[in-house]
Amino acid sequence: VRFPEDLEDDNTTFNPEYSHQVFGDDEVAFGYKGLKILLYYIAGNLSTRFRIEYTSKVNEKFDCVEADDVESKIREIIPPGFCTNTDDFVSLLEKEVNFKPFGMLLHTYSVHNEEAGEDITYQIYKADMTCPGFREYHERLQTFLMWFIETASFIDVDDERWNYFLVFEKYNKDGATLFATVGYMTVYNYYVYPDKTRPRVSQMLILPPFQGEGHGAQLLETVHRYYMSSPTVLDITAEDPSENYVKLRDFVLVKLCQDLLCFSPGKLMQGFSQEMVMEAQQKLKINKQHTRRVYEILRLRATDMGDAEQSRSYRLDVKRRLIGPYKKKQRELAKMRRCLRPEELTNQLNQIDLNMQHEQLEESFQQLVSDYRRVLERLAQA
């Protein structure tokens, strides 16, 4: 909500992707007809208004069942101090002009908005719990995780090893410059013996109205650049990354790496090298596993897949990496079958497994190439 009229505007409304963490695996609130759970957030400081609407509700006296206590379930997530009526909320909205982003400005960028016909400015800040008012703001901000990250949990904000990176949109209202929350990322700084740290991305969320505009890539690249400048950082990783996060990371890391000398087309065609591992780690804080993916994506760009020899060389190179887990599984199965099956059956079963594994390997390869091509298409448009 930026303006009072947004309260009645369905265009400013967005729905949760998940509700199982609040309403159980079935994602059902029992006992209501026409139930609407309405949460309003002021765009900048995220002051909250909460209300419930329904046309009818089961009655314990007549229906012998009790409706779910929806209000209590929501109150467990949103911090106390929220509004319950419109007037209080609108009076808070009038004070929004005083809201300013927390922490240190790291990056400013703009995105062209077709609808508005103009460039809109965004800024990325790094904050911590010492910033006045940030603790309370973060309590409101993290409530979005429950609706948009499948396995979300709230973090221990008293642990000083957390860093917070925030994205805001700058906009004008009655001649004043205001800020709207776009998204954020939390990063935990793990200790690595003897004197290094390994920042690990924990949670990342771009709010639905801003998704698909490139903010995730801007945020991840800014965070990488922030840690790259630190001599004490070993490399940057992520905790339990989703499929979408991996695709985003592929794009950002390839964008960062493509100009390194070790990833020149000539060197890419010679195969994955220790030089790539060293340079990516030292200059960009990228670990060996992620560097290997970057190499495969950039080598695909440098490879003429219409050339039979180049195509075969690329396919074998990637499959050699992919086959590792299959070979390990094959060795384990062989050991088990020596103990459990007659010898003549073992060879036959192993052969069936091998055929199946070849199919799975080819399928994995084709899927990977498809993902890599999407990264290269996005890179070409960047």
Coordinates of C-alpha atoms in Angstrom, one line a residue:
V1 CA 0.0 0.0 0.0
R2 CA 1.5 3.3 -1.1
F3 CA -1.7 5.4 -1.4
P4 CA -5.1 5.2 0.6
E5 CA -6.8 4.1 -2.7
D6 CA -4.6 1.0 -2.9
L7 CA -6.6 -0.5 0.0
E8 CA -9.5 -1.1 -2.4
D9 CA -7.4 -1.8 -5.5
D10 CA -7.2 -5.5 -6.4
N11 CA -4.2 -4.8 -8.7
T12 CA -2.1 -4.2 -5.7
T13 CA -3.1 -7.6 -4.1
F14 CA -1.1 -10.8 -4.5
N15 CA -1.8 -14.2 -3.1
P16 CA 0.5 -16.6 -1.2
E17 CA 2.2 -19.5 -2.9
Y18 CA 2.1 -21.7 0.2
S19 CA 0.1 -21.8 3.4
H20 CA 0.9 -25.2 4.7
Q21 CA 3.2 -23.8 7.4
V22 CA 0.2 -22.0 8.9
F23 CA -2.8 -24.2 7.9
G24 CA -1.3 -27.7 7.7
D25 CA -0.4 -29.9 4.7
D26 CA -4.0 -29.7 3.3
E27 CA -3.8 -25.9 3.3
V28 CA -7.4 -25.7 4.6
A29 CA -9.0 -23.4 7.1
F30 CA -12.0 -25.3 8.4
G31 CA -15.5 -24.0 9.3
Y32 CA -16.0 -20.9 7.1
K33 CA -17.9 -19.9 4.0
G34 CA -16.4 -17.1 1.9
L35 CA -13.4 -16.8 4.1
K36 CA -10.9 -13.9 3.2
I37 CA -7.8 -13.4 5.2
L38 CA -6.5 -9.9 4.4
L39 CA -3.0 -8.6 5.2
Y40 CA -2.1 -5.1 4.2
Y41 CA 1.5 -3.8 4.4
I42 CA 2.6 -0.2 3.9
A43 CA 5.1 -0.3 1.0
G44 CA 8.1 1.0 2.9
N45 CA 8.2 0.3 6.6
L46 CA 5.7 -2.7 6.3
S47 CA 3.4 -1.5 9.1
T48 CA 0.6 -4.1 9.0
R49 CA -3.1 -4.2 9.0
F50 CA -4.9 -7.5 9.5
R51 CA -8.6 -8.4 9.2
I52 CA -10.8 -11.5 8.4
E53 CA -14.0 -11.6 6.4
Y54 CA -16.4 -14.5 5.9
T55 CA -20.1 -14.9 5.0
S56 CA -20.8 -17.6 7.6
K57 CA -19.1 -19.8 10.2
V58 CA -20.0 -23.1 11.8
N59 CA -21.5 -22.9 15.2
E60 CA -20.4 -25.2 18.0
K61 CA -23.9 -25.2 19.6
F62 CA -25.8 -26.3 16.4
D63 CA -23.2 -28.0 14.2
C64 CA -21.3 -29.7 17.1
V65 CA -18.0 -28.7 15.5
E66 CA -15.7 -25.8 16.0
A67 CA -14.2 -23.6 13.3
D68 CA -10.4 -23.2 13.1
D69 CA -9.1 -20.2 15.1
V70 CA -7.7 -18.4 12.0
E71 CA -6.9 -15.2 13.9
S72 CA -4.6 -17.0 16.3
K73 CA -2.8 -18.8 13.5
I74 CA -2.0 -15.5 11.7
R75 CA -1.1 -13.8 15.0
E76 CA 1.6 -16.4 15.5
I77 CA 3.3 -15.1 12.4
I78 CA 2.8 -11.4 12.3
P79 CA 4.4 -9.3 15.1
P80 CA 2.2 -7.5 17.6
G81 CA 1.3 -3.9 17.0
F82 CA -0.6 -4.4 13.8
C83 CA -3.7 -2.3 12.9
T84 CA -7.2 -3.7 12.9
N85 CA -9.0 -0.6 11.5
T86 CA -8.6 1.5 8.4
D87 CA -8.2 4.9 10.1
D88 CA -5.2 3.9 12.2
F89 CA -3.6 2.3 9.1
V90 CA -4.1 5.4 6.9
S91 CA -2.7 7.7 9.6
L92 CA 0.5 5.5 9.6
L93 CA 0.5 5.7 5.8
E94 CA 0.7 9.5 6.1
K95 CA 3.9 9.2 8.1
E96 CA 5.5 7.0 5.4
V97 CA 7.3 10.0 4.0
N98 CA 9.7 9.8 7.0
F99 CA 10.7 6.2 6.2
K100 CA 14.3 5.8 4.9
P101 CA 16.1 2.5 4.0
F102 CA 18.4 1.0 6.7
G103 CA 22.1 0.6 6.6
M104 CA 24.7 1.3 3.9
L105 CA 23.9 1.9 0.2
L106 CA 25.7 -0.7 -2.0
H107 CA 24.2 -0.3 -5.4
T108 CA 21.8 1.8 -7.5
Y109 CA 20.2 0.7 -10.7
S110 CA 17.2 1.4 -12.9
V111 CA 14.6 -0.8 -14.7
H112 CA 12.5 0.5 -17.6
N113 CA 8.8 0.1 -16.8
E114 CA 6.7 -0.3 -19.9
E115 CA 3.4 0.5 -18.1
A116 CA 4.7 3.7 -16.6
G117 CA 6.8 4.5 -19.7
E118 CA 9.8 5.5 -17.6
D119 CA 12.9 4.2 -15.8
I120 CA 12.3 3.3 -12.2
T121 CA 15.2 3.6 -9.7
Y122 CA 16.1 0.8 -7.2
Q123 CA 18.7 0.7 -4.5
I124 CA 20.3 -2.2 -2.5
Y125 CA 21.4 -1.7 1.1
K126 CA 23.3 -3.8 3.6
A127 CA 21.8 -3.6 7.1
D128 CA 22.3 -5.2 10.5
M129 CA 20.5 -5.2 13.9
T130 CA 22.4 -2.1 15.1
C131 CA 20.5 0.1 12.6
P132 CA 17.7 1.9 14.6
G133 CA 14.3 0.4 13.9
F134 CA 15.7 -2.4 11.7
R135 CA 14.9 -5.2 14.2
E136 CA 11.1 -4.3 14.2
Y137 CA 11.1 -3.8 10.4
H138 CA 12.8 -7.2 9.9
E139 CA 10.1 -8.9 12.1
R140 CA 7.5 -7.6 9.7
L141 CA 9.5 -8.4 6.6
Q142 CA 10.2 -12.0 7.4
T143 CA 6.5 -12.8 7.7
F144 CA 6.5 -12.9 3.8
L145 CA 8.8 -16.0 4.0
M146 CA 6.0 -18.2 5.4
W147 CA 3.9 -17.6 2.3
F148 CA 6.5 -17.7 -0.4
I149 CA 9.3 -20.1 0.7
E150 CA 8.2 -23.7 1.1
T151 CA 10.5 -24.6 4.0
A152 CA 10.9 -21.2 5.6
S153 CA 11.8 -20.5 9.2
F154 CA 12.6 -17.4 11.2
I155 CA 16.2 -16.8 12.0
D156 CA 18.0 -15.9 15.3
V157 CA 18.5 -12.2 14.9
D158 CA 20.6 -12.0 18.0
D159 CA 23.4 -13.9 16.2
E160 CA 25.7 -11.2 14.9
R161 CA 27.0 -13.3 12.1
W162 CA 23.9 -12.6 10.0
N163 CA 24.0 -10.0 7.2
Y164 CA 20.9 -8.5 5.6
F165 CA 20.7 -7.1 2.1
L166 CA 17.6 -5.1 1.2
V167 CA 16.2 -3.9 -2.2
F168 CA 14.0 -0.8 -2.3
E169 CA 12.2 1.1 -5.1
K170 CA 12.4 4.9 -5.1
Y171 CA 9.1 6.6 -6.0
N172 CA 7.5 10.0 -5.7
K173 CA 4.4 11.0 -3.8
D174 CA 3.2 14.6 -3.6
G175 CA 6.6 15.8 -4.6
A176 CA 8.4 13.8 -1.9
T177 CA 10.8 10.8 -2.5
L178 CA 9.6 7.6 -0.8
F179 CA 10.8 4.0 -0.7
A180 CA 9.0 0.7 -1.2
T181 CA 10.3 -2.7 -0.1
V182 CA 11.1 -5.0 -3.1
G183 CA 12.9 -7.9 -1.5
Y184 CA 15.8 -9.1 0.6
M185 CA 18.4 -11.7 1.3
T186 CA 19.9 -13.0 4.5
V187 CA 23.5 -14.3 4.6
Y188 CA 25.2 -16.2 7.4
N189 CA 29.0 -15.9 7.9
Y190 CA 30.4 -19.3 8.8
Y191 CA 33.9 -19.5 10.3
V192 CA 36.5 -21.5 8.2
Y193 CA 39.7 -22.5 10.0
P194 CA 42.0 -20.8 10.5
D195 CA 41.1 -17.2 9.6
K196 CA 38.4 -17.2 6.8
T197 CA 34.7 -17.0 6.6
R198 CA 32.2 -18.6 4.2
P199 CA 29.1 -16.5 3.6
R200 CA 26.1 -18.7 3.0
V201 CA 22.9 -17.4 1.5
S202 CA 20.1 -18.5 3.7
Q203 CA 16.9 -16.9 2.5
M204 CA 16.1 -14.8 -0.6
L205 CA 12.8 -13.3 -1.6
I206 CA 11.7 -10.8 -4.2
L207 CA 8.0 -9.9 -3.5
P208 CA 5.6 -11.0 -6.3
P209 CA 4.8 -7.5 -7.7
F210 CA 8.5 -7.1 -8.6
Q211 CA 9.3 -10.6 -9.8
G212 CA 10.5 -11.2 -13.4
E213 CA 12.2 -7.7 -13.5
G214 CA 15.7 -8.8 -12.8
H215 CA 15.9 -7.7 -9.1
G216 CA 17.1 -11.2 -7.9
A217 CA 20.1 -11.1 -10.3
Q218 CA 20.9 -7.5 -9.2
L219 CA 20.7 -8.5 -5.6
L220 CA 22.8 -11.7 -5.9
E221 CA 25.5 -9.9 -8.0
T222 CA 25.6 -7.0 -5.5
V223 CA 26.1 -9.4 -2.6
H224 CA 28.8 -11.3 -4.5
R225 CA 30.6 -8.0 -5.2
Y226 CA 30.3 -7.0 -1.6
Y227 CA 32.1 -10.2 -0.3
M228 CA 34.6 -10.3 -3.2
S229 CA 36.3 -7.3 -1.8
S230 CA 37.0 -9.0 1.5
P231 CA 40.3 -10.8 1.9
T232 CA 38.9 -12.9 4.7
V233 CA 36.1 -14.5 2.6
L234 CA 37.0 -17.9 1.2
D235 CA 33.9 -18.5 -1.0
I236 CA 30.1 -17.9 -1.2
T237 CA 27.6 -20.7 -1.0
A238 CA 23.9 -21.2 -0.4
E239 CA 21.9 -23.3 2.0
D240 CA 19.6 -25.8 0.4
P241 CA 19.1 -23.8 -2.9
S242 CA 15.9 -24.1 -4.8
E243 CA 15.9 -24.9 -8.6
N244 CA 15.1 -21.2 -9.4
Y245 CA 17.9 -20.0 -7.2
V246 CA 20.4 -22.3 -9.0
K247 CA 19.3 -20.9 -12.3
L248 CA 19.7 -17.4 -11.0
R249 CA 23.1 -18.2 -9.6
D250 CA 24.3 -19.7 -12.9
F251 CA 23.4 -16.5 -14.7
V252 CA 25.1 -14.2 -12.2
L253 CA 28.3 -16.3 -11.9
V254 CA 28.6 -16.7 -15.6
K255 CA 28.2 -13.0 -16.0
L256 CA 31.0 -12.4 -13.5
C257 CA 33.3 -15.0 -14.9
Q258 CA 33.0 -14.6 -18.6
D259 CA 35.7 -11.9 -18.8
L260 CA 38.3 -13.8 -16.8
L261 CA 41.3 -14.8 -19.0
C262 CA 41.0 -18.5 -17.9
F263 CA 37.6 -18.7 -19.5
S264 CA 38.7 -17.4 -22.9
P265 CA 37.3 -19.6 -25.8
G266 CA 40.7 -21.2 -26.5
K267 CA 41.2 -22.3 -22.9
L268 CA 37.6 -23.5 -22.6
M269 CA 38.1 -25.9 -25.5
Q270 CA 41.1 -27.4 -23.7
G271 CA 38.8 -28.6 -20.8
F272 CA 38.2 -27.7 -17.1
S273 CA 41.4 -26.7 -15.4
Q274 CA 42.9 -25.9 -12.0
E275 CA 43.6 -22.4 -13.3
M276 CA 39.8 -21.8 -13.6
V277 CA 39.3 -23.1 -10.1
M278 CA 42.0 -20.9 -8.6
E279 CA 41.1 -17.7 -10.5
A280 CA 37.4 -17.9 -9.9
Q281 CA 38.0 -18.6 -6.2
Q282 CA 40.6 -15.9 -5.6
K283 CA 39.0 -13.1 -7.7
L284 CA 35.3 -13.8 -7.4
K285 CA 35.0 -16.1 -4.3
I286 CA 33.4 -18.9 -6.3
N287 CA 33.9 -22.5 -5.2
K288 CA 35.1 -25.4 -7.4
Q289 CA 31.6 -27.0 -7.8
H290 CA 30.1 -23.7 -9.1
T291 CA 33.1 -22.9 -11.2
R292 CA 32.6 -26.2 -13.0
R293 CA 29.1 -25.3 -13.9
V294 CA 30.3 -21.9 -15.2
Y295 CA 32.9 -23.7 -17.3
E296 CA 30.2 -26.0 -18.8
I297 CA 27.9 -23.1 -19.7
L298 CA 30.7 -21.0 -21.2
R299 CA 32.1 -23.9 -23.1
L300 CA 28.7 -24.6 -24.5
R301 CA 28.7 -21.0 -25.8
A302 CA 32.1 -21.5 -27.4
T303 CA 31.2 -24.9 -28.9
D304 CA 29.7 -25.3 -32.4
M305 CA 27.1 -28.0 -31.6
G306 CA 26.5 -28.4 -35.3
D307 CA 30.1 -29.7 -35.6
A308 CA 30.0 -33.5 -34.9
E309 CA 33.5 -33.6 -33.3
Q310 CA 33.0 -30.5 -31.1
S311 CA 29.5 -31.6 -30.0
R312 CA 30.8 -35.1 -29.1
S313 CA 33.7 -33.7 -27.2
Y314 CA 31.4 -31.4 -25.2
R315 CA 28.9 -34.2 -24.5
L316 CA 31.6 -36.6 -23.2
D317 CA 33.2 -33.8 -21.0
V318 CA 29.9 -33.1 -19.3
K319 CA 28.8 -36.7 -19.0
R320 CA 32.1 -37.6 -17.3
R321 CA 31.1 -35.3 -14.5
L322 CA 27.5 -36.6 -14.4
I323 CA 28.4 -40.2 -14.4
G324 CA 30.3 -40.0 -11.0
P325 CA 27.2 -40.8 -8.8
Y326 CA 26.1 -43.6 -11.2
K327 CA 29.5 -45.3 -11.0
K328 CA 29.4 -45.1 -7.2
K329 CA 25.9 -46.6 -7.1
Q330 CA 27.0 -49.3 -9.5
R331 CA 29.9 -50.3 -7.2
E332 CA 27.6 -50.4 -4.2
L333 CA 25.0 -52.5 -6.0
A334 CA 27.6 -54.9 -7.2
K335 CA 28.8 -55.5 -3.6
M336 CA 25.3 -56.1 -2.4
R337 CA 24.4 -58.5 -5.2
R338 CA 27.5 -60.6 -4.6
C339 CA 26.2 -61.2 -1.2
L340 CA 22.5 -61.6 -2.0
R341 CA 22.1 -63.1 -5.5
P342 CA 23.5 -66.0 -7.5
E343 CA 26.4 -65.1 -9.8
E344 CA 24.5 -65.7 -13.1
L345 CA 21.7 -63.3 -12.1
T346 CA 24.1 -60.6 -11.0
N347 CA 25.5 -60.0 -14.5
Q348 CA 22.0 -59.8 -16.0
L349 CA 20.7 -57.3 -13.4
N350 CA 23.9 -55.2 -13.7
Q351 CA 23.3 -55.0 -17.5
I352 CA 19.7 -53.9 -17.0
D353 CA 20.9 -51.2 -14.5
L354 CA 23.6 -50.1 -16.9
N355 CA 21.1 -49.6 -19.8
M356 CA 18.8 -47.7 -17.4
Q357 CA 21.6 -45.6 -16.2
H358 CA 22.7 -44.7 -19.8
E359 CA 19.1 -43.5 -20.4
Q360 CA 19.1 -41.4 -17.2
L361 CA 22.5 -40.0 -18.0
E362 CA 21.4 -38.9 -21.4
E363 CA 18.2 -37.4 -19.9
S364 CA 20.2 -35.5 -17.3
F365 CA 22.6 -34.2 -20.0
Q366 CA 19.8 -32.9 -22.2
Q367 CA 18.1 -31.2 -19.3
L368 CA 21.3 -29.6 -18.3
V369 CA 22.0 -28.3 -21.8
S370 CA 18.5 -26.9 -22.0
D371 CA 19.1 -25.0 -18.7
Y372 CA 22.5 -23.8 -19.9
R373 CA 21.0 -22.4 -23.1
R374 CA 18.4 -20.4 -21.1
V375 CA 21.3 -18.9 -19.1
L376 CA 23.1 -18.0 -22.3
E377 CA 20.0 -16.5 -23.8
R378 CA 19.5 -14.3 -20.8
L379 CA 23.2 -13.3 -20.9
A380 CA 22.9 -12.3 -24.5
Q381 CA 20.0 -9.9 -23.6
A382 CA 21.7 -8.5 -20.5

